[in-house]
Coordinates of C-alpha atoms in Angstrom, one line a residue:
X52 CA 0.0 0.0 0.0
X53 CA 1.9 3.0 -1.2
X54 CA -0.8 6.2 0.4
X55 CA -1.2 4.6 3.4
X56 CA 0.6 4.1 6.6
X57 CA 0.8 3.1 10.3
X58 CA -1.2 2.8 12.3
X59 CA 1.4 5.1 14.3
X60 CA 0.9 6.1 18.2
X61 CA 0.0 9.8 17.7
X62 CA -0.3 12.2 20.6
X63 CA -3.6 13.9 19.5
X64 CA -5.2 10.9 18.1
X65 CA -4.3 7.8 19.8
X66 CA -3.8 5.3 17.2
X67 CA -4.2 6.5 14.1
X68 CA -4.1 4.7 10.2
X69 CA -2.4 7.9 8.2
X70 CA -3.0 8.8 4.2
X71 CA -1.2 10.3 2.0
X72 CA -2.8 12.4 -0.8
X73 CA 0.4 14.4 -2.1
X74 CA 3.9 12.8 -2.9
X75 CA 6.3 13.5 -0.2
X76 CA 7.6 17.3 0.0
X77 CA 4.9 18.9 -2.0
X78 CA 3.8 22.0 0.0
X79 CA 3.4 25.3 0.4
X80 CA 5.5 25.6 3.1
X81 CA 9.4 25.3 4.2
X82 CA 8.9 25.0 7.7
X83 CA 12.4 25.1 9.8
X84 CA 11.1 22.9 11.9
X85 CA 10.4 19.8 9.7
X86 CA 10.8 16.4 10.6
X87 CA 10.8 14.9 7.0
X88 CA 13.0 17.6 4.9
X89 CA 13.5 20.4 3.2
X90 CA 10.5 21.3 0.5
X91 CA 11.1 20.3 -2.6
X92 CA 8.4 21.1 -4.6
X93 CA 6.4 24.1 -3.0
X94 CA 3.4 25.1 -4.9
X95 CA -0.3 26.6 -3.8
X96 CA -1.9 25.1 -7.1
X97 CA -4.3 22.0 -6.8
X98 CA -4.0 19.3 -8.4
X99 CA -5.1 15.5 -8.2
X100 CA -1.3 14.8 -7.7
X101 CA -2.3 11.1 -6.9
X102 CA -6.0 9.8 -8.1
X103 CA -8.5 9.5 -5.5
X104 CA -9.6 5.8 -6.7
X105 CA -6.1 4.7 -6.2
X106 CA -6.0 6.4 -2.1
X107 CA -9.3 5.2 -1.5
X108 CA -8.1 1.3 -3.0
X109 CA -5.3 1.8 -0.1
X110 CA -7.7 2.6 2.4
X111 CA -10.0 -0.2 1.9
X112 CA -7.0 -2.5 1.7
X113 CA -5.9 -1.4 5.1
X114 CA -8.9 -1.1 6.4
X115 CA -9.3 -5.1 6.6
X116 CA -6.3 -5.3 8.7
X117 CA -6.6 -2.7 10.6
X118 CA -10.4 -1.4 11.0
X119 CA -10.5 -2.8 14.9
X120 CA -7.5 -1.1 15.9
X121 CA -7.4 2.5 15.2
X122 CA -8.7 5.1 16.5
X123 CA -8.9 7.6 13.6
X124 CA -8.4 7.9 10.2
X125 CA -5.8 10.5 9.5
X126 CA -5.4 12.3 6.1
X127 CA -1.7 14.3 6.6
X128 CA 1.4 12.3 5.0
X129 CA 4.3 13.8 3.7
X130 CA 3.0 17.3 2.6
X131 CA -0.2 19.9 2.4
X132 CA -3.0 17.1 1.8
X133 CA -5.0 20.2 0.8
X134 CA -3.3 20.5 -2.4
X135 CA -4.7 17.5 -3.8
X136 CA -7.6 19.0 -6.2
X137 CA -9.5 15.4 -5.2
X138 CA -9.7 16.4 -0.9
X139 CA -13.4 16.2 -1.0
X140 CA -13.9 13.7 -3.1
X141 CA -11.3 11.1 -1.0
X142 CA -13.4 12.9 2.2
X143 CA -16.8 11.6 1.0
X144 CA -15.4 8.2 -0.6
X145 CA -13.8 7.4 3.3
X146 CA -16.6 8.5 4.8
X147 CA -18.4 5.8 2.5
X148 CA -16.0 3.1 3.8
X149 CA -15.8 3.3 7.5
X150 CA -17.5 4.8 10.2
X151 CA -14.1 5.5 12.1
X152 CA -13.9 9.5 13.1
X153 CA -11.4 11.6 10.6
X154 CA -9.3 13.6 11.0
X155 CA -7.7 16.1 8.2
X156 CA -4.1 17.8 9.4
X157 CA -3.3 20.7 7.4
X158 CA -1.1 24.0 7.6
X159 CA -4.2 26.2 6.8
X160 CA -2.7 28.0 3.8
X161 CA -5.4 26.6 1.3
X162 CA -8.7 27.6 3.7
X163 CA -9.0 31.0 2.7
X164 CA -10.5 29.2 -0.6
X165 CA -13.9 28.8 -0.4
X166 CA -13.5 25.3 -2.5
X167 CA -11.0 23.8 0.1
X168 CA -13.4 24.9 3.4
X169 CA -16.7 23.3 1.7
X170 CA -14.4 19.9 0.8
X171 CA -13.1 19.6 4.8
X172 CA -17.0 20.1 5.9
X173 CA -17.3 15.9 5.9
X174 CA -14.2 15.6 8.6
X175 CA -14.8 15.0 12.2
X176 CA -11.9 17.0 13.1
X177 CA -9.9 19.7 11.6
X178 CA -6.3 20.2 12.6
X179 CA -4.9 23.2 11.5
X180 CA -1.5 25.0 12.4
X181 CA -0.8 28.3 13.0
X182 CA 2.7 28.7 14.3
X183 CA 2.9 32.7 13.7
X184 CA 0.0 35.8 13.3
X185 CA 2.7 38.6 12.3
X186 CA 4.1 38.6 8.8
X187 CA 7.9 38.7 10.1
X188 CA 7.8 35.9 11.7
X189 CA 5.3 33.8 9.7
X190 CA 7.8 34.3 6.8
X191 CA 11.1 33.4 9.4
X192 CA 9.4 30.0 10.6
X193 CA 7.0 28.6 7.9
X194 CA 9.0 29.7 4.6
X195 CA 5.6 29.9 3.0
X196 CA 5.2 30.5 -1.0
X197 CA 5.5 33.9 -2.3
X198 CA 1.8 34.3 -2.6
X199 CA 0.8 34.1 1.0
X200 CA -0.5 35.9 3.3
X201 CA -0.6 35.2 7.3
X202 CA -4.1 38.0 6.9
X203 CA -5.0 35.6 4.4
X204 CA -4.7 32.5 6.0
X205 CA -6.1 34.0 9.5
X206 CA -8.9 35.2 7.6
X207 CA -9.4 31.5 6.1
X208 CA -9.7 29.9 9.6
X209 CA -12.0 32.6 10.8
X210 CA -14.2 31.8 8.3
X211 CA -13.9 27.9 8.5
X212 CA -15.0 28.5 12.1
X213 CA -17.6 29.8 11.0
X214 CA -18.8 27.7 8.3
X215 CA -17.6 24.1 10.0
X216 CA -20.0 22.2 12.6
X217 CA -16.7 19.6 14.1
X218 CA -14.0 20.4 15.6
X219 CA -10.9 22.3 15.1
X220 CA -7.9 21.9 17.0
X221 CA -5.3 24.1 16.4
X222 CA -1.9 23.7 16.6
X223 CA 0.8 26.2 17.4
X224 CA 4.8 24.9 17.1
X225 CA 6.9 27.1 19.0
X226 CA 10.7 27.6 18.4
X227 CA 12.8 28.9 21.0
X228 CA 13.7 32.5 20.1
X229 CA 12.1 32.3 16.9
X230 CA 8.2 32.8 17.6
X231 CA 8.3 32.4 21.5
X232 CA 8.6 35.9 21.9
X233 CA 5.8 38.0 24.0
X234 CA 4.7 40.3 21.7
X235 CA 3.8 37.4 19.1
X236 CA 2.1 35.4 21.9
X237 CA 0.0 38.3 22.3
X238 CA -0.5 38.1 18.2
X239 CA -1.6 34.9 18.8
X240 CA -3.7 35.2 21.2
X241 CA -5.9 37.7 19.5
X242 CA -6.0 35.8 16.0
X243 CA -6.9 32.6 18.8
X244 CA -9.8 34.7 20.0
X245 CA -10.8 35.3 16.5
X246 CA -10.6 31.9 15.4
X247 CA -12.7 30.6 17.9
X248 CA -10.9 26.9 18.0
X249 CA -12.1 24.0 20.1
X250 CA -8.5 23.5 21.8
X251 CA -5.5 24.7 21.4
X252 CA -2.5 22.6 21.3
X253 CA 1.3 23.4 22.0
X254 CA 3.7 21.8 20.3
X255 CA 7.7 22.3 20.0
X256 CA 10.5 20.5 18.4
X257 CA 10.8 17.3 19.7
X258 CA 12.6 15.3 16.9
X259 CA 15.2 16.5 14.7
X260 CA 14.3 18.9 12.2
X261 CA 15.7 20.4 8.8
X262 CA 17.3 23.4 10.7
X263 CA 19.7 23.2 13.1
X264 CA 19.2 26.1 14.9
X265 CA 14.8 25.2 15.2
X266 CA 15.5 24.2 19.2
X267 CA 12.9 23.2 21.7
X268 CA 10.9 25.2 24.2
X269 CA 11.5 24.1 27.7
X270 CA 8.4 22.2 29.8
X271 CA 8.5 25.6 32.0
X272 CA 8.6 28.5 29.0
X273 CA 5.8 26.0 27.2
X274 CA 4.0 26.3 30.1
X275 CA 4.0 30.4 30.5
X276 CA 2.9 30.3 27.2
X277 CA -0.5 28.4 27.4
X278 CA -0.9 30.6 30.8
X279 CA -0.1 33.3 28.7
X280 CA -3.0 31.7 25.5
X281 CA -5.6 31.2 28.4
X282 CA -8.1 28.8 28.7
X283 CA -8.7 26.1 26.3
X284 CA -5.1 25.7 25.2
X285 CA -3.3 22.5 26.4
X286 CA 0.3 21.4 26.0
X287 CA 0.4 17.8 23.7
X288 CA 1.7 15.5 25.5
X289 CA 3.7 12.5 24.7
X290 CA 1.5 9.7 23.9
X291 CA 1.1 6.9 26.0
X292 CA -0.1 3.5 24.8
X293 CA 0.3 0.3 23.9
X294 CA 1.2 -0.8 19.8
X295 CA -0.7 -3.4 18.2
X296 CA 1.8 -6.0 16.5
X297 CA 2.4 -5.7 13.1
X298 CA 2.7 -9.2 11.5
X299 CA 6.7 -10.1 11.1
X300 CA 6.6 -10.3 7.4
X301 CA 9.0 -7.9 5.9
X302 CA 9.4 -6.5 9.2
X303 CA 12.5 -4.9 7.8
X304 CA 11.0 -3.0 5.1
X305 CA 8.4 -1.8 7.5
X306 CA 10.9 -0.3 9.3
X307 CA 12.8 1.5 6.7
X308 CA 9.2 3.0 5.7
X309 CA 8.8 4.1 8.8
X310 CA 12.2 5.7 9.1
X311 CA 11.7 7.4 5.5
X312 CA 8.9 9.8 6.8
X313 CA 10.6 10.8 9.7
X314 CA 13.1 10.3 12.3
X315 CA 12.0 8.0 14.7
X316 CA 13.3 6.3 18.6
X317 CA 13.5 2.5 19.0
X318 CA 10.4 3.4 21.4
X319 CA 8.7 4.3 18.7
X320 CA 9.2 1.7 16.8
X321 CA 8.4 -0.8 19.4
X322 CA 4.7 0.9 20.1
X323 CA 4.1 1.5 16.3
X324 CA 5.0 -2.1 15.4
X325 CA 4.0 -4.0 18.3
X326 CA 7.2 -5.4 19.0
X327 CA 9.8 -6.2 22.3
X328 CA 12.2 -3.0 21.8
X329 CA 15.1 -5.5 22.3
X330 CA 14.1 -6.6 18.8
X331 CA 13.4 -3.3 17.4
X332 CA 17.3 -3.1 18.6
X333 CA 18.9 -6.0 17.0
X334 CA 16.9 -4.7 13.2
X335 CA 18.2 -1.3 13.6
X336 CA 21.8 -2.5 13.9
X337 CA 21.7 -4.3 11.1
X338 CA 20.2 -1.7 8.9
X339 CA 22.8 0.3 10.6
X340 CA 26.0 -1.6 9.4
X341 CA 24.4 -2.4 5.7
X342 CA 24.3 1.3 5.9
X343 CA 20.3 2.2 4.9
X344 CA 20.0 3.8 8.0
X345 CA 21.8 6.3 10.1
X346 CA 21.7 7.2 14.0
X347 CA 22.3 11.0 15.6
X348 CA 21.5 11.9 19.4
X349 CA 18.8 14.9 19.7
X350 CA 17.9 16.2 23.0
X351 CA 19.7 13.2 24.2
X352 CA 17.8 10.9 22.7
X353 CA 18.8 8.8 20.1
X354 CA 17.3 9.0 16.3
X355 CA 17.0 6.6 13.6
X356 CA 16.8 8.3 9.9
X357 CA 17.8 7.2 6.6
X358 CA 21.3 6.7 5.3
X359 CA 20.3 9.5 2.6
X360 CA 17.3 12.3 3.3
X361 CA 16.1 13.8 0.3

C-alpha cells in the first residue's frame, strides 16, 4: 500500500491509520522545523497529484487489517494534503467506507479558498496549524510561497470556524527565540480569539528537524505560554499507549518506511510495530551496518533516519 501508513501512536489521536494524498515534500511551506525535509516542490496550485480511486483502494485494503485497531483515520502524510484538487472527493469516498472519526491535518494555507473549506465540511476534526499571526515571523518559521498571506490564512480559519460544525484543533509549534517571543504570543492570542478553536494545542521541536538552529521550548517556558493563551489551550503530551503488533513479514522494510517519513526512537518503533524494543534493537543494527539507515543523538535521545534524506 503505497498512500497509506501506520497505524502510528500519535499524541492527539491515539492510534491513528495515516493517508497520504500528495507525494512526499509537496507543500506550500518550508517550515524550519520539519521532521521529514526540506521542500522540494512548493506550490499553492491544486492538483489531483495522486487519483483518488487509487487512495481510496489503499484505504479499503488497510482497512481489513486494521479497522478494529485505530482510533482515527488521519489524512496528513508527507506534505499539504490540501493541495490534492480530489480532498473532497477522497473525504466523501472514506466517509463511505468506515464509520471511524477523521481527521484532516493541514497547515491552513489553502482555507482561505472557499473550494478547500466546503471539501473539509465531511471531517470529524480539523487540525490546523498556525505557528505565527505577524508577517515577520510567519515568513522566518514557515518559509511559505511567495503568494501568502498570514491575513489571508487567518482570515481562512476565521471563516472555516464559521462555516464548520466539528471540531478544530489548532496547533501552534513554538521555536525557541524564533516565535516564543511576547509580543507574538500576544498576536496569537488575539488571531486565537478570533478563530474561535475548540482547543489549542502546543507543540515544540521534539525530533530532529531540517534546521539546526529550530530548538525546543523548555516544559516551563511552554507552560508560561499556554498561561499566557488562556483557557482552552493544552500542551500535547507524549503519547502513552500500547502498539498493536504488526505481522513479522517484511518486518524490515516496514521499518525502513517508517524511518523514510521521519526520524523516529526504537520506542517508537516498538509501540508503532507492536514489537519487544530489544528486537526493534537487533533490526536497527543491522540496517545500521548495511548502511540504509543512520543514528544521531537529539535532545539526548537517540534517532534513527535514513542513510540518505532527500
Amino acid at each position: 500500500m503505497k498512500y497509506t501508513y501506520g497505524p502510528v501512536p500519535s499524541r492527539r489521536l491515539g492510534i491513528s491509520l495515516g493517508v497520504d494524498l500528495v507525494p512526499k515534500k509537496v507543500c506550500s511551506y518550508d517550515c524550519i522545523y520539519c521532521q521529514i525535509g526540506r521542500t522540494t516542490h512548493q506550490s499553492v496550485e491544486r492538483r489531483e497529484y495522486i487519483p483518488a480511486s487509487s487512495i481510496l483502494q489503499d484505504i479499503k485494503e488497510a482497512l481489513k487489517d486494521w479497522e478494529n485497531d485505530v482510533d482515527y483515520i488521519a489524512i496528513s502524510g508527507s506534505g499539504e494534503p490540501t493541495l490534492n484538487l480530489k480532498t473532497g472527493e477522497v473525504i466523501q469516498g472514506i466517509k463511505e467506507l468506515t464509520s471511524l472519526p477523521l481527521a484532516v491535518i493541514t497547515n491552513g494555507s489553502l482555507l482561505s479558498r472557499e473550494e478547500v473549506r466546503k471539501e473539509l465540511l465531511l471531517a470529524d476534526v480539523v487540525m490546523p496549524s498556525l505557528d505565527a499571526a505577524t508577517p515577520y515571523v510567519f515568513h522566518t518559521i514557515n518559509r511559505p510561497h511567495p503568494s501568502l498571506e498570514i491575513k489571508d490564512i487567518i482570515q481562512g480559519l476565521v471563516d472555516f470556524r464559521k462555516e464548520y460544525k466539528g471540531r478544530i484543533w489548532l496547533e501552534i509549534l513554538l521555536c525557541r527565540g524564533v516565535n516564543d517571543a511576547a509580543e507574538e504570543i500576544e498576536a496569537l492570542k488575539e488571531a486565537i480569539q478570533a478563530i474561535r478553536p475548540d482547543k489549542v494545542q502546543l507543540n515544540t521541536v521534539v525530533r530532529p528537524s531540517v534546521e539546526d538552529y529550530a530548538f525546543p521550548l523548555t516544559p516551563k517556558r511552554l507552560e508560561k505560554v499556554r498561561t499566557a493563551l488562556g483557557e482552552g489551550t493544552e500542551i500535547i503530551a507524549e503519547f502513552e499507549g500500547h502498539g498493536h503488533r504488526i505481522p513479522s513479514e517484511n518486518l524490515e522494510e516496514k521499518v525502513i518506511r517508517l524511518i523514510q517519513r521521519r526520524p523516529v526512537t526504537p520506542d517508537d518503533l516498538s509501540k508503532i510495530l507492536g514489537i519487544h524494543d530489544l528486537e526493534i534493537i537487533k533490526i536497527l543494527d543491522k540496517l545500521t551496518k548495511e548502511g540504509k539507515i543512520k543514528y544521531r543523538v537529539f535532545n539526548q535521545r537517540l534517532y534513527y533516519e535514513v542513510a540518505k534524506r532527500a
